[in-house]
Amino acid sequence: MRAYERLLRYVAISTPACETSGVTPSSQCQFDLARVLADEMRQIGFANVRLTDDCFVYGDLPATPGMEELPCLGLIAHMDTAPAFNGIDVKPQIIPDYDGGDVVLKGTGDVLSPAQFPGLKKLVGKTLITTDGTTLLGADDKAGVAEILTACEQIIQSGRAHGKIAVAFTPDEEIGLGVLHFDVEGFGAKYAYTVDGGAVGSLSYENFNACEAVVDVTGVSVHPGTSKDMLINPCLVAMEFNSMLPSCETPRDTEGFEGFFHLCDMQGDAMKARLVYIVRDHSAERFEGRKQQLKHIEKILNHRWGEGTVKLTLREQYRNMREMIEPCFFLIENARKAMKIAGMEPHDIAARGGTDGAQLSYRGLPCPNLCTGGYAYHGPFEHIAAEDMDACVTMLAELICGPRN
Ligand SMILES: [Zn+2]
């Protein structure tokens, strides 16, 4: 079976995550897919297949004879789809031998155009899979699920030698809670790849260092008619705080490895004001520098307006996985080799966010992210080519059968 055929079956099962449910899995519908996958893994020949109460599917491919000594390699993909756009009743459009032109999404009349999505030019002649415009597609990350299972099936059928493989399909990646309950020990892999990236050849082993910065300002409220030299307006102090940050280091003005301060909430009245920022940087050193910068502003403003006027609270969120990947950089080298064998041009992408792999890396499971072949995730223009999925299957098969150091 080809990976895209699996994908078409999986996207027919709706699995949107729910941001507000507060339980794992966040939506019961994720079990519908989990059960299908667990059954399929048993049919393919996985051992030790288990579906947990919190909707994780685990299973192993035991090593072939003589390969038992190799460290266990993990492959991970997520089953949920983004709550950002409708994920229910997905009706894909399949366009064989795509001509490179505009594609009308029949459910809405919206047009998927290479003018807006230049990646489409690379898909000419391939079998293009799109949405009908009313939903997302769910290739994020059901393409990853389909590619992992197809690669494992091919390996078993071909009889190629390989070390032990551990596979996990997880819930709730899209709401950042996916790996909170991940059983790293039970999974048993020494290192793993998430298969949850974009265009073929893309490879991620870096993400932001991240913290939240809350600035609380306490003012002195006095009748404005008689307040000369007494009143301290907390809203104005808050604005002063923000004015001391570099105004060009915002998400709008940065890309690649450039970090930022992002003001995401502000409130204030005559008594109190609060600013909430997220702070991001790939470089651990510059990230520390950003925190120092915030502390310096706190100090200056307290000196100016009186001790206790400004209170800065920093809350760590996640860290760049690179330092955890560095000691096992062969994972990256092996992935690049496997991509080349699959006909891809490997290119590094520094994730401007956090990933499941980053969380897992800091829990002792180094975990770079591999491509799935998909584009324009989380919306109606999501698309993927069947042939690119085949290439991802080849890449995964090479990794499964390749060296483990
Ligand atoms: Zn994803």
mmCIF file of N, CA and C in Angstrom, residues 184-268:
data_model
loop_
_atom_site.group_PDB
_atom_site.id
_atom_site.type_symbol
_atom_site.label_atom_id
_atom_site.label_comp_id
_atom_site.label_asym_id
_atom_site.label_seq_id
_atom_site.Cartn_x
_atom_site.Cartn_y
_atom_site.Cartn_z
ATOM 1 N N VAL A 184 8.362 7.794 28.122
ATOM 2 C CA VAL A 184 9.689 7.708 27.508
ATOM 3 C C VAL A 184 10.348 6.366 27.837
ATOM 4 N N GLU A 185 10.231 5.959 29.088
ATOM 5 C CA GLU A 185 10.876 4.717 29.507
ATOM 6 C C GLU A 185 10.235 3.499 28.834
ATOM 7 N N GLY A 186 8.916 3.449 28.874
ATOM 8 C CA GLY A 186 8.199 2.331 28.264
ATOM 9 C C GLY A 186 8.404 2.270 26.757
ATOM 10 N N PHE A 187 8.562 3.424 26.136
ATOM 11 C CA PHE A 187 8.790 3.501 24.694
ATOM 12 C C PHE A 187 10.060 2.739 24.347
ATOM 13 N N GLY A 188 11.099 2.932 25.144
ATOM 14 C CA GLY A 188 12.276 2.074 25.047
ATOM 15 C C GLY A 188 13.300 2.475 24.007
ATOM 16 N N ALA A 189 13.074 3.579 23.274
ATOM 17 C CA ALA A 189 14.048 3.978 22.258
ATOM 18 C C ALA A 189 15.169 4.782 22.905
ATOM 19 N N LYS A 190 16.355 4.684 22.308
ATOM 20 C CA LYS A 190 17.478 5.465 22.819
ATOM 21 C C LYS A 190 17.443 6.870 22.236
ATOM 22 N N TYR A 191 16.968 6.967 21.000
ATOM 23 C CA TYR A 191 16.723 8.259 20.373
ATOM 24 C C TYR A 191 15.635 8.053 19.334
ATOM 25 N N ALA A 192 15.094 9.152 18.829
ATOM 26 C CA ALA A 192 13.931 9.027 17.953
ATOM 27 C C ALA A 192 13.887 10.190 16.971
ATOM 28 N N TYR A 193 13.001 10.061 16.002
ATOM 29 C CA TYR A 193 12.667 11.186 15.134
ATOM 30 C C TYR A 193 11.161 11.412 15.238
ATOM 31 N N THR A 194 10.758 12.677 15.323
ATOM 32 C CA THR A 194 9.357 12.970 15.032
ATOM 33 C C THR A 194 9.259 13.145 13.525
ATOM 34 N N VAL A 195 8.170 12.668 12.939
ATOM 35 C CA VAL A 195 7.943 12.833 11.496
ATOM 36 C C VAL A 195 6.768 13.796 11.383
ATOM 37 N N ASP A 196 7.070 15.078 11.456
ATOM 38 C CA ASP A 196 6.023 16.091 11.617
ATOM 39 C C ASP A 196 6.445 17.411 10.974
ATOM 40 N N GLY A 197 7.335 17.329 9.975
ATOM 41 C CA GLY A 197 7.819 18.550 9.343
ATOM 42 C C GLY A 197 7.091 18.850 8.048
ATOM 43 N N GLY A 198 7.661 19.735 7.250
ATOM 44 C CA GLY A 198 7.000 20.196 6.031
ATOM 45 C C GLY A 198 7.615 19.626 4.775
ATOM 46 N N ALA A 199 7.997 20.507 3.861
ATOM 47 C CA ALA A 199 8.457 20.133 2.517
ATOM 48 C C ALA A 199 9.564 19.088 2.559
ATOM 49 N N VAL A 200 9.616 18.259 1.511
ATOM 50 C CA VAL A 200 10.624 17.200 1.470
ATOM 51 C C VAL A 200 12.020 17.797 1.626
ATOM 52 N N GLY A 201 12.834 17.142 2.420
ATOM 53 C CA GLY A 201 14.207 17.591 2.654
ATOM 54 C C GLY A 201 14.361 18.453 3.888
ATOM 55 N N SER A 202 13.245 18.940 4.445
ATOM 56 C CA SER A 202 13.381 19.807 5.621
ATOM 57 C C SER A 202 13.674 18.965 6.864
ATOM 58 N N LEU A 203 14.565 19.487 7.679
ATOM 59 C CA LEU A 203 15.090 18.767 8.832
ATOM 60 C C LEU A 203 15.269 19.772 9.963
ATOM 61 N N SER A 204 14.704 19.502 11.125
ATOM 62 C CA SER A 204 14.794 20.463 12.242
ATOM 63 C C SER A 204 15.405 19.817 13.462
ATOM 64 N N TYR A 205 16.414 20.468 14.004
ATOM 65 C CA TYR A 205 16.947 20.030 15.295
ATOM 66 C C TYR A 205 17.222 21.232 16.172
ATOM 67 N N GLU A 206 16.622 22.360 15.783
ATOM 68 C CA GLU A 206 16.723 23.568 16.599
ATOM 69 C C GLU A 206 15.335 24.148 16.773
ATOM 70 N N ASN A 207 15.077 24.690 17.919
ATOM 71 C CA ASN A 207 13.847 25.439 18.150
ATOM 72 C C ASN A 207 14.216 26.582 19.095
ATOM 73 N N PHE A 208 13.246 27.407 19.395
ATOM 74 C CA PHE A 208 13.526 28.546 20.273
ATOM 75 C C PHE A 208 13.842 28.097 21.705
ATOM 76 N N ASN A 209 14.622 28.937 22.416
ATOM 77 C CA ASN A 209 14.547 28.979 23.873
ATOM 78 C C ASN A 209 13.407 29.936 24.184
ATOM 79 N N ALA A 210 12.630 29.616 25.200
ATOM 80 C CA ALA A 210 11.409 30.387 25.376
ATOM 81 C C ALA A 210 11.092 30.634 26.840
ATOM 82 N N CYS A 211 10.696 31.873 27.147
ATOM 83 C CA CYS A 211 10.135 32.155 28.460
ATOM 84 C C CYS A 211 9.026 33.186 28.327
ATOM 85 N N GLU A 212 8.227 33.274 29.371
ATOM 86 C CA GLU A 212 7.208 34.310 29.450
ATOM 87 C C GLU A 212 7.698 35.342 30.458
ATOM 88 N N ALA A 213 7.471 36.617 30.153
ATOM 89 C CA ALA A 213 7.861 37.694 31.068
ATOM 90 C C ALA A 213 6.610 38.495 31.415
ATOM 91 N N VAL A 214 6.277 38.518 32.697
ATOM 92 C CA VAL A 214 5.124 39.305 33.139
ATOM 93 C C VAL A 214 5.646 40.511 33.917
ATOM 94 N N VAL A 215 5.221 41.687 33.496
ATOM 95 C CA VAL A 215 5.651 42.932 34.137
ATOM 96 C C VAL A 215 4.445 43.521 34.875
ATOM 97 N N ASP A 216 4.530 43.536 36.203
ATOM 98 C CA ASP A 216 3.446 44.120 37.003
ATOM 99 C C ASP A 216 3.890 45.486 37.502
ATOM 100 N N VAL A 217 3.080 46.488 37.248
ATOM 101 C CA VAL A 217 3.409 47.852 37.670
ATOM 102 C C VAL A 217 2.373 48.307 38.691
ATOM 103 N N THR A 218 2.841 48.770 39.822
ATOM 104 C CA THR A 218 1.954 49.305 40.852
ATOM 105 C C THR A 218 2.116 50.820 40.887
ATOM 106 N N GLY A 219 1.020 51.540 40.702
ATOM 107 C CA GLY A 219 1.087 52.998 40.659
ATOM 108 C C GLY A 219 0.738 53.628 41.992
ATOM 109 N N VAL A 220 0.729 54.955 42.010
ATOM 110 C CA VAL A 220 0.238 55.713 43.159
ATOM 111 C C VAL A 220 -0.896 56.580 42.633
ATOM 112 N N SER A 221 -2.118 56.300 43.124
ATOM 113 C CA SER A 221 -3.283 56.996 42.594
ATOM 114 C C SER A 221 -3.649 58.172 43.497
ATOM 115 N N VAL A 222 -3.667 59.334 42.929
ATOM 116 C CA VAL A 222 -4.036 60.552 43.667
ATOM 117 C C VAL A 222 -4.969 61.340 42.746
ATOM 118 N N HIS A 223 -5.901 62.102 43.321
ATOM 119 C CA HIS A 223 -6.795 62.919 42.493
ATOM 120 C C HIS A 223 -5.950 63.749 41.512
ATOM 121 N N PRO A 224 -6.237 63.639 40.225
ATOM 122 C CA PRO A 224 -5.349 64.281 39.246
ATOM 123 C C PRO A 224 -5.285 65.802 39.404
ATOM 124 N N GLY A 225 -6.263 66.386 40.114
ATOM 125 C CA GLY A 225 -6.220 67.829 40.307
ATOM 126 C C GLY A 225 -5.200 68.275 41.348
ATOM 127 N N THR A 226 -4.837 67.347 42.250
ATOM 128 C CA THR A 226 -3.940 67.718 43.366
ATOM 129 C C THR A 226 -2.797 66.732 43.498
ATOM 130 N N SER A 227 -2.297 66.251 42.379
ATOM 131 C CA SER A 227 -1.372 65.115 42.437
ATOM 132 C C SER A 227 0.058 65.472 42.054
ATOM 133 N N LYS A 228 0.344 66.778 41.977
ATOM 134 C CA LYS A 228 1.680 67.164 41.492
ATOM 135 C C LYS A 228 2.779 66.523 42.344
ATOM 136 N N ASP A 229 3.731 65.847 41.664
ATOM 137 C CA ASP A 229 4.889 65.175 42.284
ATOM 138 C C ASP A 229 4.513 63.988 43.170
ATOM 139 N N MET A 230 3.226 63.572 43.118
ATOM 140 C CA MET A 230 2.830 62.414 43.930
ATOM 141 C C MET A 230 2.354 61.247 43.075
ATOM 142 N N LEU A 231 1.501 61.543 42.116
ATOM 143 C CA LEU A 231 0.880 60.470 41.338
ATOM 144 C C LEU A 231 1.919 59.719 40.494
ATOM 145 N N ILE A 232 1.787 58.382 40.516
ATOM 146 C CA ILE A 232 2.558 57.574 39.559
ATOM 147 C C ILE A 232 1.552 56.778 38.734
ATOM 148 N N ASN A 233 1.502 57.086 37.459
ATOM 149 C CA ASN A 233 0.524 56.427 36.576
ATOM 150 C C ASN A 233 1.120 55.104 36.079
ATOM 151 N N PRO A 234 0.569 53.960 36.543
ATOM 152 C CA PRO A 234 1.174 52.664 36.191
ATOM 153 C C PRO A 234 1.123 52.381 34.694
ATOM 154 N N CYS A 235 0.104 52.896 34.019
ATOM 155 C CA CYS A 235 0.020 52.669 32.569
ATOM 156 C C CYS A 235 1.173 53.366 31.850
ATOM 157 N N LEU A 236 1.498 54.574 32.322
ATOM 158 C CA LEU A 236 2.611 55.297 31.696
ATOM 159 C C LEU A 236 3.948 54.622 31.995
ATOM 160 N N VAL A 237 4.092 54.092 33.216
ATOM 161 C CA VAL A 237 5.331 53.373 33.542
ATOM 162 C C VAL A 237 5.442 52.120 32.676
ATOM 163 N N ALA A 238 4.316 51.452 32.475
ATOM 164 C CA ALA A 238 4.321 50.256 31.613
ATOM 165 C C ALA A 238 4.738 50.627 30.193
ATOM 166 N N MET A 239 4.216 51.752 29.703
ATOM 167 C CA MET A 239 4.599 52.188 28.355
ATOM 168 C C MET A 239 6.089 52.532 28.304
ATOM 169 N N GLU A 240 6.574 53.096 29.400
ATOM 170 C CA GLU A 240 8.002 53.414 29.487
ATOM 171 C C GLU A 240 8.826 52.131 29.427
ATOM 172 N N PHE A 241 8.350 51.108 30.148
ATOM 173 C CA PHE A 241 9.034 49.809 30.123
ATOM 174 C C PHE A 241 9.156 49.324 28.682
ATOM 175 N N ASN A 242 8.027 49.321 27.986
ATOM 176 C CA ASN A 242 8.046 48.797 26.618
ATOM 177 C C ASN A 242 8.940 49.637 25.698
ATOM 178 N N SER A 243 8.968 50.953 25.960
ATOM 179 C CA SER A 243 9.770 51.827 25.092
ATOM 180 C C SER A 243 11.267 51.566 25.251
ATOM 181 N N MET A 244 11.663 50.910 26.340
ATOM 182 C CA MET A 244 13.085 50.619 26.552
ATOM 183 C C MET A 244 13.512 49.326 25.862
ATOM 184 N N LEU A 245 12.568 48.599 25.285
ATOM 185 C CA LEU A 245 12.920 47.387 24.530
ATOM 186 C C LEU A 245 13.197 47.778 23.081
ATOM 187 N N PRO A 246 14.064 47.032 22.404
ATOM 188 C CA PRO A 246 14.358 47.358 20.993
ATOM 189 C C PRO A 246 13.111 47.161 20.124
ATOM 190 N N SER A 247 12.668 48.249 19.502
ATOM 191 C CA SER A 247 11.365 48.213 18.826
ATOM 192 C C SER A 247 11.369 47.366 17.564
ATOM 193 N N CYS A 248 12.561 47.022 17.048
ATOM 194 C CA CYS A 248 12.581 46.228 15.815
ATOM 195 C C CYS A 248 12.726 44.738 16.121
ATOM 196 N N GLU A 249 12.788 44.367 17.393
ATOM 197 C CA GLU A 249 12.922 42.949 17.710
ATOM 198 C C GLU A 249 11.578 42.366 18.122
ATOM 199 N N THR A 250 10.660 42.393 17.171
ATOM 200 C CA THR A 250 9.318 41.843 17.361
ATOM 201 C C THR A 250 9.139 40.701 16.363
ATOM 202 N N PRO A 251 8.132 39.856 16.553
ATOM 203 C CA PRO A 251 7.917 38.770 15.588
ATOM 204 C C PRO A 251 7.755 39.286 14.153
ATOM 205 N N ARG A 252 7.120 40.445 14.018
ATOM 206 C CA ARG A 252 6.902 40.972 12.676
ATOM 207 C C ARG A 252 8.204 41.309 11.969
ATOM 208 N N ASP A 253 9.212 41.690 12.742
ATOM 209 C CA ASP A 253 10.451 42.179 12.144
ATOM 210 C C ASP A 253 11.575 41.154 12.152
ATOM 211 N N THR A 254 11.304 39.926 12.519
ATOM 212 C CA THR A 254 12.394 38.959 12.650
ATOM 213 C C THR A 254 12.078 37.663 11.928
ATOM 214 N N GLU A 255 13.127 36.930 11.577
ATOM 215 C CA GLU A 255 12.987 35.637 10.895
ATOM 216 C C GLU A 255 14.246 34.825 11.140
ATOM 217 N N GLY A 256 14.232 33.568 10.654
ATOM 218 C CA GLY A 256 15.423 32.718 10.777
ATOM 219 C C GLY A 256 15.861 32.572 12.225
ATOM 220 N N PHE A 257 17.110 32.929 12.481
ATOM 221 C CA PHE A 257 17.660 32.795 13.834
ATOM 222 C C PHE A 257 17.529 34.079 14.655
ATOM 223 N N GLU A 258 16.732 35.028 14.200
ATOM 224 C CA GLU A 258 16.567 36.283 14.949
ATOM 225 C C GLU A 258 15.524 36.099 16.046
ATOM 226 N N GLY A 259 15.863 36.509 17.245
ATOM 227 C CA GLY A 259 14.935 36.370 18.365
ATOM 228 C C GLY A 259 14.078 37.606 18.544
ATOM 229 N N PHE A 260 13.164 37.560 19.522
ATOM 230 C CA PHE A 260 12.266 38.705 19.706
ATOM 231 C C PHE A 260 11.689 38.782 21.111
ATOM 232 N N PHE A 261 11.126 39.969 21.390
ATOM 233 C CA PHE A 261 10.204 40.178 22.511
ATOM 234 C C PHE A 261 8.826 40.375 21.884
ATOM 235 N N HIS A 262 7.842 39.663 22.365
ATOM 236 C CA HIS A 262 6.498 39.819 21.788
ATOM 237 C C HIS A 262 5.515 40.191 22.896
ATOM 238 N N LEU A 263 5.011 41.421 22.810
ATOM 239 C CA LEU A 263 4.001 41.874 23.775
ATOM 240 C C LEU A 263 2.673 41.232 23.396
ATOM 241 N N CYS A 264 2.184 40.308 24.206
ATOM 242 C CA CYS A 264 0.954 39.619 23.817
ATOM 243 C C CYS A 264 -0.267 40.039 24.632
ATOM 244 N N ASP A 265 -0.077 40.754 25.722
ATOM 245 C CA ASP A 265 -1.256 41.231 26.454
ATOM 246 C C ASP A 265 -0.878 42.466 27.254
ATOM 247 N N MET A 266 -1.796 43.422 27.381
ATOM 248 C CA MET A 266 -1.568 44.567 28.259
ATOM 249 C C MET A 266 -2.883 45.002 28.886
ATOM 250 N N GLN A 267 -2.792 45.315 30.175
ATOM 251 C CA GLN A 267 -3.970 45.786 30.906
ATOM 252 C C GLN A 267 -3.509 46.894 31.823
ATOM 253 N N GLY A 268 -4.432 47.770 32.189
ATOM 254 C CA GLY A 268 -4.018 48.798 33.128
ATOM 255 C C GLY A 268 -5.148 49.721 33.537
#
